[in-house]
């Protein structure tokens, strides 16, 4: 399941060279070309899934294991002070490449990665609506 028009399909499958940190039958982990912080990496499945909603559960489970393994190595080896795992779905959520990927972003004191949001307030109406979905 590859899409020749998809840049991450081509990178994940080795048609376009990349700085590869890890590779197995199902995944390639590469350095991001425009890192938010030193060591910013991307986990790419070799098959094409546009986003989390298309990702099979088995691939999702394996992806988090790859994330843990590579994160630990980046965190220790680069002497990071923290690490963000980021995964965007949809343009409104900041997704720019529509092939599922997870960002591993090592964090350092006073870095400029700037991953934040404005905290809101959980309203009773929203809480009731959302809890209803999980009844
Ligand atoms: P998104 O915004 O979709 O969650 O993340 C896409 C990421 O892919 C961005 O951080 C961007 O810098 C990175 N990126 C886009 N094109 C390429 C590429 O050709 N090679 C690499 N290594 N990273 C890329
Ligand atoms: Zn793809």
mmCIF file of N, CA and C and ligand atoms in Angstrom:
data_model
loop_
_atom_site.group_PDB
_atom_site.id
_atom_site.type_symbol
_atom_site.label_atom_id
_atom_site.label_comp_id
_atom_site.label_asym_id
_atom_site.label_seq_id
_atom_site.Cartn_x
_atom_site.Cartn_y
_atom_site.Cartn_z
ATOM 1 N N UNK A 1 0.836 -1.190 0.000
ATOM 2 C CA UNK A 1 0.000 0.000 0.000
ATOM 3 C C UNK A 1 0.871 1.240 0.000
ATOM 4 N N UNK A 2 1.397 1.552 -1.190
ATOM 5 C CA UNK A 2 2.243 2.735 -1.289
ATOM 6 C C UNK A 2 1.623 3.692 -2.283
ATOM 7 N N UNK A 3 1.880 4.960 -2.077
ATOM 8 C CA UNK A 3 1.339 5.985 -2.960
ATOM 9 C C UNK A 3 2.539 6.738 -3.545
ATOM 10 N N UNK A 4 2.736 6.568 -4.849
ATOM 11 C CA UNK A 4 3.924 7.146 -5.491
ATOM 12 C C UNK A 4 3.962 8.660 -5.469
ATOM 13 N N UNK A 5 2.793 9.271 -5.223
ATOM 14 C CA UNK A 5 2.752 10.728 -5.146
ATOM 15 C C UNK A 5 3.019 11.236 -3.733
ATOM 16 N N UNK A 6 3.256 10.299 -2.820
ATOM 17 C CA UNK A 6 3.419 10.680 -1.411
ATOM 18 C C UNK A 6 4.908 10.683 -1.062
ATOM 19 N N UNK A 7 5.409 11.831 -0.633
ATOM 20 C CA UNK A 7 6.849 11.959 -0.351
ATOM 21 C C UNK A 7 7.284 11.029 0.781
ATOM 22 N N UNK A 8 6.436 10.860 1.794
ATOM 23 C CA UNK A 8 6.834 10.002 2.915
ATOM 24 C C UNK A 8 6.809 8.518 2.520
ATOM 25 N N UNK A 9 5.945 8.127 1.577
ATOM 26 C CA UNK A 9 6.007 6.753 1.055
ATOM 27 C C UNK A 9 7.359 6.543 0.393
ATOM 28 N N UNK A 10 7.787 7.531 -0.371
ATOM 29 C CA UNK A 10 9.037 7.390 -1.122
ATOM 30 C C UNK A 10 10.243 7.412 -0.194
ATOM 31 N N UNK A 11 10.194 8.226 0.836
ATOM 32 C CA UNK A 11 11.289 8.249 1.819
ATOM 33 C C UNK A 11 11.285 6.946 2.624
ATOM 34 N N UNK A 12 10.123 6.558 3.121
ATOM 35 C CA UNK A 12 10.034 5.371 3.994
ATOM 36 C C UNK A 12 10.522 4.124 3.271
ATOM 37 N N UNK A 13 10.275 4.068 1.968
ATOM 38 C CA UNK A 13 10.651 2.882 1.194
ATOM 39 C C UNK A 13 12.011 3.018 0.508
ATOM 40 N N UNK A 14 12.737 4.073 0.854
ATOM 41 C CA UNK A 14 14.121 4.206 0.408
ATOM 42 C C UNK A 14 14.297 4.731 -1.004
ATOM 43 N N UNK A 15 13.222 5.200 -1.641
ATOM 44 C CA UNK A 15 13.363 5.748 -3.004
ATOM 45 C C UNK A 15 13.991 7.131 -2.965
ATOM 46 N N UNK A 16 13.768 7.840 -1.865
ATOM 47 C CA UNK A 16 14.407 9.144 -1.646
ATOM 48 C C UNK A 16 15.295 8.979 -0.416
ATOM 49 N N UNK A 17 16.576 9.342 -0.549
ATOM 50 C CA UNK A 17 17.485 9.158 0.594
ATOM 51 C C UNK A 17 17.089 10.041 1.784
ATOM 52 N N UNK A 18 17.362 9.545 2.963
ATOM 53 C CA UNK A 18 17.047 10.310 4.179
ATOM 54 C C UNK A 18 18.066 9.945 5.243
ATOM 55 N N UNK A 19 18.207 10.789 6.241
ATOM 56 C CA UNK A 19 19.062 10.477 7.397
ATOM 57 C C UNK A 19 18.274 9.516 8.281
ATOM 58 N N UNK A 20 18.579 8.224 8.139
ATOM 59 C CA UNK A 20 17.789 7.174 8.793
ATOM 60 C C UNK A 20 18.427 6.752 10.115
ATOM 61 N N UNK A 21 17.627 6.794 11.178
ATOM 62 C CA UNK A 21 18.106 6.379 12.504
ATOM 63 C C UNK A 21 17.782 4.923 12.776
ATOM 64 N N UNK A 22 16.717 4.449 12.138
ATOM 65 C CA UNK A 22 16.227 3.091 12.428
ATOM 66 C C UNK A 22 15.371 2.641 11.249
ATOM 67 N N UNK A 23 15.452 1.341 10.959
ATOM 68 C CA UNK A 23 14.591 0.789 9.906
ATOM 69 C C UNK A 23 14.274 -0.660 10.247
ATOM 70 N N UNK A 24 13.035 -1.064 10.024
ATOM 71 C CA UNK A 24 12.679 -2.485 10.072
ATOM 72 C C UNK A 24 11.708 -2.738 8.920
ATOM 73 N N UNK A 25 11.029 -3.893 8.928
ATOM 74 C CA UNK A 25 10.142 -4.231 7.801
ATOM 75 C C UNK A 25 9.011 -3.228 7.616
ATOM 76 N N UNK A 26 8.591 -2.619 8.722
ATOM 77 C CA UNK A 26 7.379 -1.794 8.658
ATOM 78 C C UNK A 26 7.575 -0.297 8.834
ATOM 79 N N UNK A 27 8.757 0.085 9.384
ATOM 80 C CA UNK A 27 8.963 1.500 9.714
ATOM 81 C C UNK A 27 10.339 1.985 9.300
ATOM 82 N N UNK A 28 10.417 3.289 9.063
ATOM 83 C CA UNK A 28 11.708 3.972 8.965
ATOM 84 C C UNK A 28 11.612 5.208 9.872
ATOM 85 N N UNK A 29 12.673 5.456 10.617
ATOM 86 C CA UNK A 29 12.725 6.649 11.466
ATOM 87 C C UNK A 29 13.809 7.556 10.905
ATOM 88 N N UNK A 30 13.434 8.807 10.614
ATOM 89 C CA UNK A 30 14.357 9.738 9.948
ATOM 90 C C UNK A 30 14.471 11.041 10.737
ATOM 91 N N UNK A 31 15.530 11.779 10.465
ATOM 92 C CA UNK A 31 15.638 13.121 11.029
ATOM 93 C C UNK A 31 14.755 14.074 10.234
ATOM 94 N N UNK A 32 14.026 14.923 10.945
ATOM 95 C CA UNK A 32 13.214 15.952 10.302
ATOM 96 C C UNK A 32 14.136 16.998 9.659
ATOM 97 N N UNK A 33 13.786 17.412 8.435
ATOM 98 C CA UNK A 33 14.620 18.385 7.713
ATOM 99 C C UNK A 33 14.574 19.781 8.332
ATOM 100 N N UNK A 34 13.495 20.057 9.055
ATOM 101 C CA UNK A 34 13.333 21.379 9.690
ATOM 102 C C UNK A 34 13.050 21.169 11.172
ATOM 103 N N UNK A 35 14.065 20.759 11.918
ATOM 104 C CA UNK A 35 13.831 20.344 13.311
ATOM 105 C C UNK A 35 13.376 21.468 14.229
ATOM 106 N N UNK A 36 12.429 21.134 15.090
ATOM 107 C CA UNK A 36 11.999 22.070 16.142
ATOM 108 C C UNK A 36 13.060 22.147 17.227
ATOM 109 N N UNK A 37 13.837 21.087 17.373
ATOM 110 C CA UNK A 37 14.936 21.041 18.350
ATOM 111 C C UNK A 37 15.894 19.949 17.872
ATOM 112 N N UNK A 38 17.090 19.970 18.411
ATOM 113 C CA UNK A 38 18.111 19.001 17.992
ATOM 114 C C UNK A 38 17.621 17.564 18.220
ATOM 115 N N UNK A 39 17.684 16.746 17.179
ATOM 116 C CA UNK A 39 17.269 15.349 17.296
ATOM 117 C C UNK A 39 15.835 15.092 16.870
ATOM 118 N N UNK A 40 15.113 16.143 16.466
ATOM 119 C CA UNK A 40 13.715 15.988 16.020
ATOM 120 C C UNK A 40 13.651 14.930 14.918
ATOM 121 N N UNK A 41 12.892 13.889 15.184
ATOM 122 C CA UNK A 41 12.830 12.741 14.271
ATOM 123 C C UNK A 41 11.391 12.397 13.946
ATOM 124 N N UNK A 42 11.220 11.640 12.874
ATOM 125 C CA UNK A 42 9.885 11.253 12.411
ATOM 126 C C UNK A 42 9.822 9.743 12.252
ATOM 127 N N UNK A 43 8.784 9.132 12.787
ATOM 128 C CA UNK A 43 8.550 7.699 12.584
ATOM 129 C C UNK A 43 7.567 7.549 11.431
ATOM 130 N N UNK A 44 7.994 6.876 10.384
ATOM 131 C CA UNK A 44 7.139 6.696 9.204
ATOM 132 C C UNK A 44 6.840 5.223 8.992
ATOM 133 N N UNK A 45 5.574 4.825 8.932
ATOM 134 C CA UNK A 45 5.279 3.463 8.479
ATOM 135 C C UNK A 45 5.602 3.361 6.987
ATOM 136 N N UNK A 46 6.004 2.185 6.527
ATOM 137 C CA UNK A 46 6.323 2.028 5.095
ATOM 138 C C UNK A 46 5.067 1.969 4.237
ATOM 139 N N UNK A 47 3.958 1.531 4.825
ATOM 140 C CA UNK A 47 2.684 1.569 4.106
ATOM 141 C C UNK A 47 2.032 2.930 4.266
ATOM 142 N N UNK A 48 1.222 3.281 3.286
ATOM 143 C CA UNK A 48 0.575 4.588 3.310
ATOM 144 C C UNK A 48 -0.738 4.566 4.096
ATOM 145 N N UNK A 49 -0.766 5.330 5.184
ATOM 146 C CA UNK A 49 -2.005 5.614 5.911
ATOM 147 C C UNK A 49 -1.991 7.122 6.080
ATOM 148 N N UNK A 50 -3.071 7.778 5.710
ATOM 149 C CA UNK A 50 -3.063 9.245 5.718
ATOM 150 C C UNK A 50 -2.934 9.805 7.127
ATOM 151 N N UNK A 51 -3.494 9.104 8.088
ATOM 152 C CA UNK A 51 -3.537 9.656 9.455
ATOM 153 C C UNK A 51 -3.840 8.544 10.457
ATOM 154 N N UNK A 52 -3.971 8.942 11.710
ATOM 155 C CA UNK A 52 -4.220 7.986 12.805
ATOM 156 C C UNK A 52 -5.489 7.178 12.579
ATOM 157 N N UNK A 53 -6.480 7.813 11.965
ATOM 158 C CA UNK A 53 -7.781 7.159 11.801
ATOM 159 C C UNK A 53 -7.716 6.018 10.785
ATOM 160 N N UNK A 54 -6.747 6.084 9.898
ATOM 161 C CA UNK A 54 -6.580 5.014 8.888
ATOM 162 C C UNK A 54 -5.599 3.936 9.356
ATOM 163 N N UNK A 55 -4.887 4.221 10.431
ATOM 164 C CA UNK A 55 -3.808 3.320 10.856
ATOM 165 C C UNK A 55 -4.386 2.048 11.496
ATOM 166 N N UNK A 56 -3.970 0.852 11.021
ATOM 167 C CA UNK A 56 -4.440 -0.376 11.678
ATOM 168 C C UNK A 56 -3.912 -0.441 13.115
ATOM 169 N N UNK A 57 -4.672 -1.077 13.990
ATOM 170 C CA UNK A 57 -4.285 -1.146 15.411
ATOM 171 C C UNK A 57 -2.922 -1.786 15.599
ATOM 172 N N UNK A 58 -2.655 -2.813 14.801
ATOM 173 C CA UNK A 58 -1.378 -3.521 14.974
ATOM 174 C C UNK A 58 -0.195 -2.592 14.646
ATOM 175 N N UNK A 59 -0.349 -1.801 13.599
ATOM 176 C CA UNK A 59 0.710 -0.847 13.225
ATOM 177 C C UNK A 59 0.837 0.228 14.294
ATOM 178 N N UNK A 60 -0.296 0.652 14.842
ATOM 179 C CA UNK A 60 -0.275 1.666 15.902
ATOM 180 C C UNK A 60 0.489 1.144 17.124
ATOM 181 N N UNK A 61 0.242 -0.100 17.480
ATOM 182 C CA UNK A 61 0.936 -0.691 18.645
ATOM 183 C C UNK A 61 2.432 -0.738 18.404
ATOM 184 N N UNK A 62 2.794 -1.165 17.196
ATOM 185 C CA UNK A 62 4.231 -1.260 16.896
ATOM 186 C C UNK A 62 4.864 0.133 16.862
ATOM 187 N N UNK A 63 4.129 1.112 16.348
ATOM 188 C CA UNK A 63 4.683 2.473 16.240
ATOM 189 C C UNK A 63 5.051 3.018 17.621
ATOM 190 N N UNK A 64 4.241 2.735 18.620
ATOM 191 C CA UNK A 64 4.539 3.283 19.951
ATOM 192 C C UNK A 64 5.758 2.569 20.545
ATOM 193 N N UNK A 65 5.953 1.306 20.197
ATOM 194 C CA UNK A 65 7.152 0.596 20.673
ATOM 195 C C UNK A 65 8.404 1.177 20.007
ATOM 196 N N UNK A 66 8.312 1.482 18.709
ATOM 197 C CA UNK A 66 9.443 2.118 18.019
ATOM 198 C C UNK A 66 9.693 3.495 18.645
ATOM 199 N N UNK A 67 8.622 4.225 18.923
ATOM 200 C CA UNK A 67 8.754 5.562 19.527
ATOM 201 C C UNK A 67 9.494 5.472 20.860
ATOM 202 N N UNK A 68 9.140 4.490 21.661
ATOM 203 C CA UNK A 68 9.786 4.351 22.979
ATOM 204 C C UNK A 68 11.280 4.054 22.819
ATOM 205 N N UNK A 69 11.579 3.115 21.937
ATOM 206 C CA UNK A 69 12.976 2.713 21.752
ATOM 207 C C UNK A 69 13.842 3.879 21.234
ATOM 208 N N UNK A 70 13.363 4.556 20.203
ATOM 209 C CA UNK A 70 14.172 5.624 19.605
ATOM 210 C C UNK A 70 14.218 6.849 20.531
ATOM 211 N N UNK A 71 13.108 7.127 21.194
ATOM 212 C CA UNK A 71 13.079 8.258 22.135
ATOM 213 C C UNK A 71 14.103 8.082 23.234
ATOM 214 N N UNK A 72 14.184 6.886 23.768
ATOM 215 C CA UNK A 72 15.125 6.640 24.869
ATOM 216 C C UNK A 72 16.554 6.907 24.416
ATOM 217 N N UNK A 73 16.841 6.474 23.201
ATOM 218 C CA UNK A 73 18.206 6.657 22.693
ATOM 219 C C UNK A 73 18.512 8.141 22.432
ATOM 220 N N UNK A 74 17.549 8.850 21.853
ATOM 221 C CA UNK A 74 17.744 10.285 21.606
ATOM 222 C C UNK A 74 17.884 11.043 22.928
ATOM 223 N N UNK A 75 16.980 10.729 23.854
ATOM 224 C CA UNK A 75 16.944 11.434 25.147
ATOM 225 C C UNK A 75 18.268 11.269 25.888
ATOM 226 N N UNK A 76 18.751 10.035 25.928
ATOM 227 C CA UNK A 76 19.995 9.766 26.659
ATOM 228 C C UNK A 76 21.195 10.302 25.884
ATOM 229 N N UNK A 77 21.252 9.947 24.606
ATOM 230 C CA UNK A 77 22.435 10.265 23.811
ATOM 231 C C UNK A 77 22.630 11.752 23.594
ATOM 232 N N UNK A 78 21.534 12.497 23.522
ATOM 233 C CA UNK A 78 21.642 13.942 23.285
ATOM 234 C C UNK A 78 21.536 14.741 24.583
ATOM 235 N N UNK A 79 21.471 14.031 25.710
ATOM 236 C CA UNK A 79 21.386 14.680 27.028
ATOM 237 C C UNK A 79 20.214 15.668 27.065
ATOM 238 N N UNK A 80 19.072 15.218 26.560
ATOM 239 C CA UNK A 80 17.886 16.074 26.552
ATOM 240 C C UNK A 80 17.314 16.162 27.966
ATOM 241 N N UNK A 81 16.512 17.210 28.183
ATOM 242 C CA UNK A 81 15.885 17.387 29.497
ATOM 243 C C UNK A 81 14.440 16.883 29.485
ATOM 244 N N UNK A 82 13.919 16.600 28.280
ATOM 245 C CA UNK A 82 12.552 16.108 28.121
ATOM 246 C C UNK A 82 12.363 15.679 26.679
ATOM 247 N N UNK A 83 11.164 15.263 26.347
ATOM 248 C CA UNK A 83 10.900 14.858 24.949
ATOM 249 C C UNK A 83 9.395 14.904 24.702
ATOM 250 N N UNK A 84 8.987 15.506 23.599
ATOM 251 C CA UNK A 84 7.577 15.494 23.198
ATOM 252 C C UNK A 84 7.349 14.480 22.090
ATOM 253 N N UNK A 85 6.257 13.766 22.243
ATOM 254 C CA UNK A 85 5.764 12.887 21.189
ATOM 255 C C UNK A 85 4.576 13.629 20.584
ATOM 256 N N UNK A 86 4.650 13.961 19.303
ATOM 257 C CA UNK A 86 3.605 14.779 18.680
ATOM 258 C C UNK A 86 3.088 14.057 17.449
ATOM 259 N N UNK A 87 1.803 14.128 17.231
ATOM 260 C CA UNK A 87 1.231 13.438 16.077
ATOM 261 C C UNK A 87 0.028 14.242 15.605
ATOM 262 N N UNK A 88 0.139 14.844 14.432
ATOM 263 C CA UNK A 88 -0.894 15.742 13.924
ATOM 264 C C UNK A 88 -1.804 15.036 12.924
ATOM 265 N N UNK A 89 -3.103 15.299 13.025
ATOM 266 C CA UNK A 89 -4.083 14.732 12.093
ATOM 267 C C UNK A 89 -4.971 15.828 11.547
ATOM 268 N N UNK A 90 -4.865 16.078 10.248
ATOM 269 C CA UNK A 90 -5.688 17.111 9.616
ATOM 270 C C UNK A 90 -4.973 18.446 9.594
ATOM 271 N N UNK A 91 -5.293 19.187 8.540
ATOM 272 C CA UNK A 91 -4.648 20.490 8.334
ATOM 273 C C UNK A 91 -4.853 21.415 9.531
ATOM 274 N N UNK A 92 -6.069 21.393 10.074
ATOM 275 C CA UNK A 92 -6.391 22.291 11.185
ATOM 276 C C UNK A 92 -5.549 21.963 12.422
ATOM 277 N N UNK A 93 -5.080 20.715 12.484
ATOM 278 C CA UNK A 93 -4.243 20.278 13.616
ATOM 279 C C UNK A 93 -2.757 20.407 13.306
ATOM 280 N N UNK A 94 -2.440 20.993 12.153
ATOM 281 C CA UNK A 94 -1.027 21.232 11.826
ATOM 282 C C UNK A 94 -0.399 20.175 10.949
ATOM 283 N N UNK A 95 -1.196 19.208 10.462
ATOM 284 C CA UNK A 95 -0.609 18.185 9.583
ATOM 285 C C UNK A 95 -0.331 18.799 8.215
ATOM 286 N N UNK A 96 0.893 18.613 7.737
ATOM 287 C CA UNK A 96 1.262 19.148 6.419
ATOM 288 C C UNK A 96 1.611 18.042 5.438
ATOM 289 N N UNK A 97 1.982 16.862 5.951
ATOM 290 C CA UNK A 97 2.259 15.714 5.085
ATOM 291 C C UNK A 97 1.252 14.633 5.451
ATOM 292 N N UNK A 98 0.450 14.233 4.456
ATOM 293 C CA UNK A 98 -0.708 13.394 4.752
ATOM 294 C C UNK A 98 -0.385 11.910 4.607
ATOM 295 N N UNK A 99 0.660 11.542 5.322
ATOM 296 C CA UNK A 99 1.095 10.151 5.499
ATOM 297 C C UNK A 99 1.373 10.077 6.999
ATOM 298 N N UNK A 100 0.682 9.207 7.713
ATOM 299 C CA UNK A 100 0.824 9.135 9.174
ATOM 300 C C UNK A 100 2.287 9.203 9.592
ATOM 301 N N UNK A 101 2.577 10.011 10.585
ATOM 302 C CA UNK A 101 3.923 10.041 11.166
ATOM 303 C C UNK A 101 3.840 10.534 12.590
ATOM 304 N N UNK A 102 4.813 10.126 13.371
ATOM 305 C CA UNK A 102 4.929 10.605 14.744
ATOM 306 C C UNK A 102 6.213 11.405 14.859
ATOM 307 N N UNK A 103 6.120 12.554 15.522
ATOM 308 C CA UNK A 103 7.300 13.384 15.777
ATOM 309 C C UNK A 103 7.882 13.005 17.135
ATOM 310 N N UNK A 104 9.186 12.830 17.185
ATOM 311 C CA UNK A 104 9.901 12.688 18.456
ATOM 312 C C UNK A 104 10.732 13.955 18.588
ATOM 313 N N UNK A 105 10.437 14.755 19.586
ATOM 314 C CA UNK A 105 11.125 16.053 19.716
ATOM 315 C C UNK A 105 11.819 16.136 21.076
ATOM 316 N N UNK A 106 13.132 15.870 21.090
ATOM 317 C CA UNK A 106 13.873 16.036 22.338
ATOM 318 C C UNK A 106 13.791 17.496 22.773
ATOM 319 N N UNK A 107 13.723 17.732 24.083
ATOM 320 C CA UNK A 107 13.598 19.104 24.594
ATOM 321 C C UNK A 107 14.758 19.454 25.512
ATOM 322 N N UNK A 108 15.126 20.695 25.473
ATOM 323 C CA UNK A 108 16.274 21.211 26.210
ATOM 324 C C UNK A 108 15.837 22.464 26.961
ATOM 325 N N UNK A 109 16.498 22.742 28.077
ATOM 326 C CA UNK A 109 16.199 23.981 28.799
ATOM 327 C C UNK A 109 16.339 25.147 27.820
ATOM 328 N N UNK A 110 15.372 26.028 27.812
ATOM 329 C CA UNK A 110 15.417 27.248 26.990
ATOM 330 C C UNK A 110 15.519 26.990 25.486
ATOM 331 N N UNK A 111 15.001 25.852 25.021
ATOM 332 C CA UNK A 111 14.974 25.656 23.558
ATOM 333 C C UNK A 111 13.827 26.498 22.984
ATOM 334 N N UNK A 112 13.707 26.489 21.654
ATOM 335 C CA UNK A 112 12.674 27.349 21.064
ATOM 336 C C UNK A 112 11.619 26.522 20.344
ATOM 337 N N UNK A 113 11.416 25.275 20.796
ATOM 338 C CA UNK A 113 10.449 24.406 20.117
ATOM 339 C C UNK A 113 9.028 24.953 20.229
ATOM 340 N N UNK A 114 8.690 25.568 21.361
ATOM 341 C CA UNK A 114 7.410 26.282 21.485
ATOM 342 C C UNK A 114 6.163 25.461 21.244
ATOM 343 N N UNK A 115 6.087 24.266 21.805
ATOM 344 C CA UNK A 115 4.871 23.456 21.666
ATOM 345 C C UNK A 115 3.939 23.778 22.829
ATOM 346 N N UNK A 116 2.895 24.527 22.560
ATOM 347 C CA UNK A 116 1.990 24.866 23.663
ATOM 348 C C UNK A 116 0.605 25.197 23.120
ATOM 349 N N UNK A 117 -0.363 25.281 24.012
ATOM 350 C CA UNK A 117 -1.706 25.722 23.632
ATOM 351 C C UNK A 117 -2.242 26.590 24.754
ATOM 352 N N UNK A 118 -3.327 27.315 24.441
ATOM 353 C CA UNK A 118 -3.946 28.167 25.456
ATOM 354 C C UNK A 118 -4.943 27.330 26.240
ATOM 355 N N UNK A 119 -4.714 27.101 27.534
ATOM 356 C CA UNK A 119 -5.643 26.288 28.306
ATOM 357 C C UNK A 119 -7.022 26.941 28.380
ATOM 358 N N UNK A 120 -8.073 26.169 28.115
ATOM 359 C CA UNK A 120 -9.444 26.668 28.233
ATOM 360 C C UNK A 120 -10.046 26.208 29.549
ATOM 361 N N UNK A 121 -11.403 26.129 29.587
ATOM 362 C CA UNK A 121 -12.106 25.646 30.785
ATOM 363 C C UNK A 121 -13.094 24.582 30.339
ATOM 364 N N UNK A 122 -13.089 23.465 31.007
ATOM 365 C CA UNK A 122 -14.032 22.394 30.660
ATOM 366 C C UNK A 122 -15.424 22.800 31.129
ATOM 367 N N UNK A 123 -16.337 22.985 30.180
ATOM 368 C CA UNK A 123 -17.707 23.385 30.555
ATOM 369 C C UNK A 123 -18.527 22.137 30.889
ATOM 370 N N UNK A 124 -19.596 22.330 31.660
ATOM 371 C CA UNK A 124 -20.474 21.194 32.008
ATOM 372 C C UNK A 124 -21.107 20.609 30.746
ATOM 373 N N UNK A 125 -21.476 21.488 29.793
ATOM 374 C CA UNK A 125 -22.124 21.008 28.562
ATOM 375 C C UNK A 125 -21.164 20.143 27.745
ATOM 376 N N UNK A 126 -19.939 20.615 27.597
ATOM 377 C CA UNK A 126 -18.952 19.820 26.844
ATOM 378 C C UNK A 126 -18.676 18.498 27.552
ATOM 379 N N UNK A 127 -18.520 18.572 28.857
ATOM 380 C CA UNK A 127 -18.222 17.351 29.618
ATOM 381 C C UNK A 127 -19.344 16.328 29.432
ATOM 382 N N UNK A 128 -20.600 16.781 29.535
ATOM 383 C CA UNK A 128 -21.744 15.868 29.392
ATOM 384 C C UNK A 128 -21.776 15.274 27.984
ATOM 385 N N UNK A 129 -21.565 16.127 26.977
ATOM 386 C CA UNK A 129 -21.600 15.658 25.584
ATOM 387 C C UNK A 129 -20.522 14.596 25.337
ATOM 388 N N UNK A 130 -19.333 14.870 25.833
ATOM 389 C CA UNK A 130 -18.210 13.974 25.558
ATOM 390 C C UNK A 130 -18.353 12.664 26.329
ATOM 391 N N UNK A 131 -18.739 12.779 27.605
ATOM 392 C CA UNK A 131 -18.916 11.540 28.398
ATOM 393 C C UNK A 131 -20.001 10.661 27.783
ATOM 394 N N UNK A 132 -21.007 11.307 27.196
ATOM 395 C CA UNK A 132 -22.098 10.586 26.522
ATOM 396 C C UNK A 132 -21.590 9.691 25.392
ATOM 397 N N UNK A 133 -20.560 10.170 24.690
ATOM 398 C CA UNK A 133 -20.008 9.403 23.561
ATOM 399 C C UNK A 133 -19.426 8.064 24.018
ATOM 400 N N UNK A 134 -19.050 8.006 25.292
ATOM 401 C CA UNK A 134 -18.341 6.818 25.799
ATOM 402 C C UNK A 134 -19.230 5.956 26.695
ATOM 403 N N UNK A 135 -20.521 6.266 26.705
ATOM 404 C CA UNK A 135 -21.470 5.477 27.502
ATOM 405 C C UNK A 135 -21.577 4.065 26.946
HETATM 406 P P1 LIG B 1 3.374 17.538 10.060
HETATM 407 O O1 LIG B 1 3.270 19.056 10.034
HETATM 408 O O2 LIG B 1 2.658 16.941 8.871
HETATM 409 O O3 LIG B 1 2.954 16.914 11.363
HETATM 410 O O4 LIG B 1 4.911 17.228 9.936
HETATM 411 C C1 LIG B 1 5.596 17.154 8.738
HETATM 412 C C2 LIG B 1 7.068 17.215 9.089
HETATM 413 O O5 LIG B 1 7.793 16.680 8.008
HETATM 414 C C3 LIG B 1 7.594 18.627 9.324
HETATM 415 O O6 LIG B 1 8.200 18.700 10.603
HETATM 416 C C4 LIG B 1 8.598 18.839 8.194
HETATM 417 O O7 LIG B 1 9.721 19.574 8.603
HETATM 418 C C5 LIG B 1 8.967 17.416 7.821
HETATM 419 N N1 LIG B 1 9.304 17.201 6.420
HETATM 420 C C6 LIG B 1 8.587 17.611 5.337
HETATM 421 N N2 LIG B 1 9.161 17.177 4.192
HETATM 422 C C7 LIG B 1 10.270 16.474 4.571
HETATM 423 C C8 LIG B 1 11.274 15.770 3.833
HETATM 424 O O8 LIG B 1 11.275 15.706 2.610
HETATM 425 N N3 LIG B 1 12.245 15.143 4.553
HETATM 426 C C9 LIG B 1 12.271 15.197 5.926
HETATM 427 N N4 LIG B 1 13.280 14.545 6.532
HETATM 428 N N5 LIG B 1 11.338 15.856 6.652
HETATM 429 C C10 LIG B 1 10.358 16.487 5.982
HETATM 430 ZN ZN1 LIG B 2 2.485 7.820 1.913
#
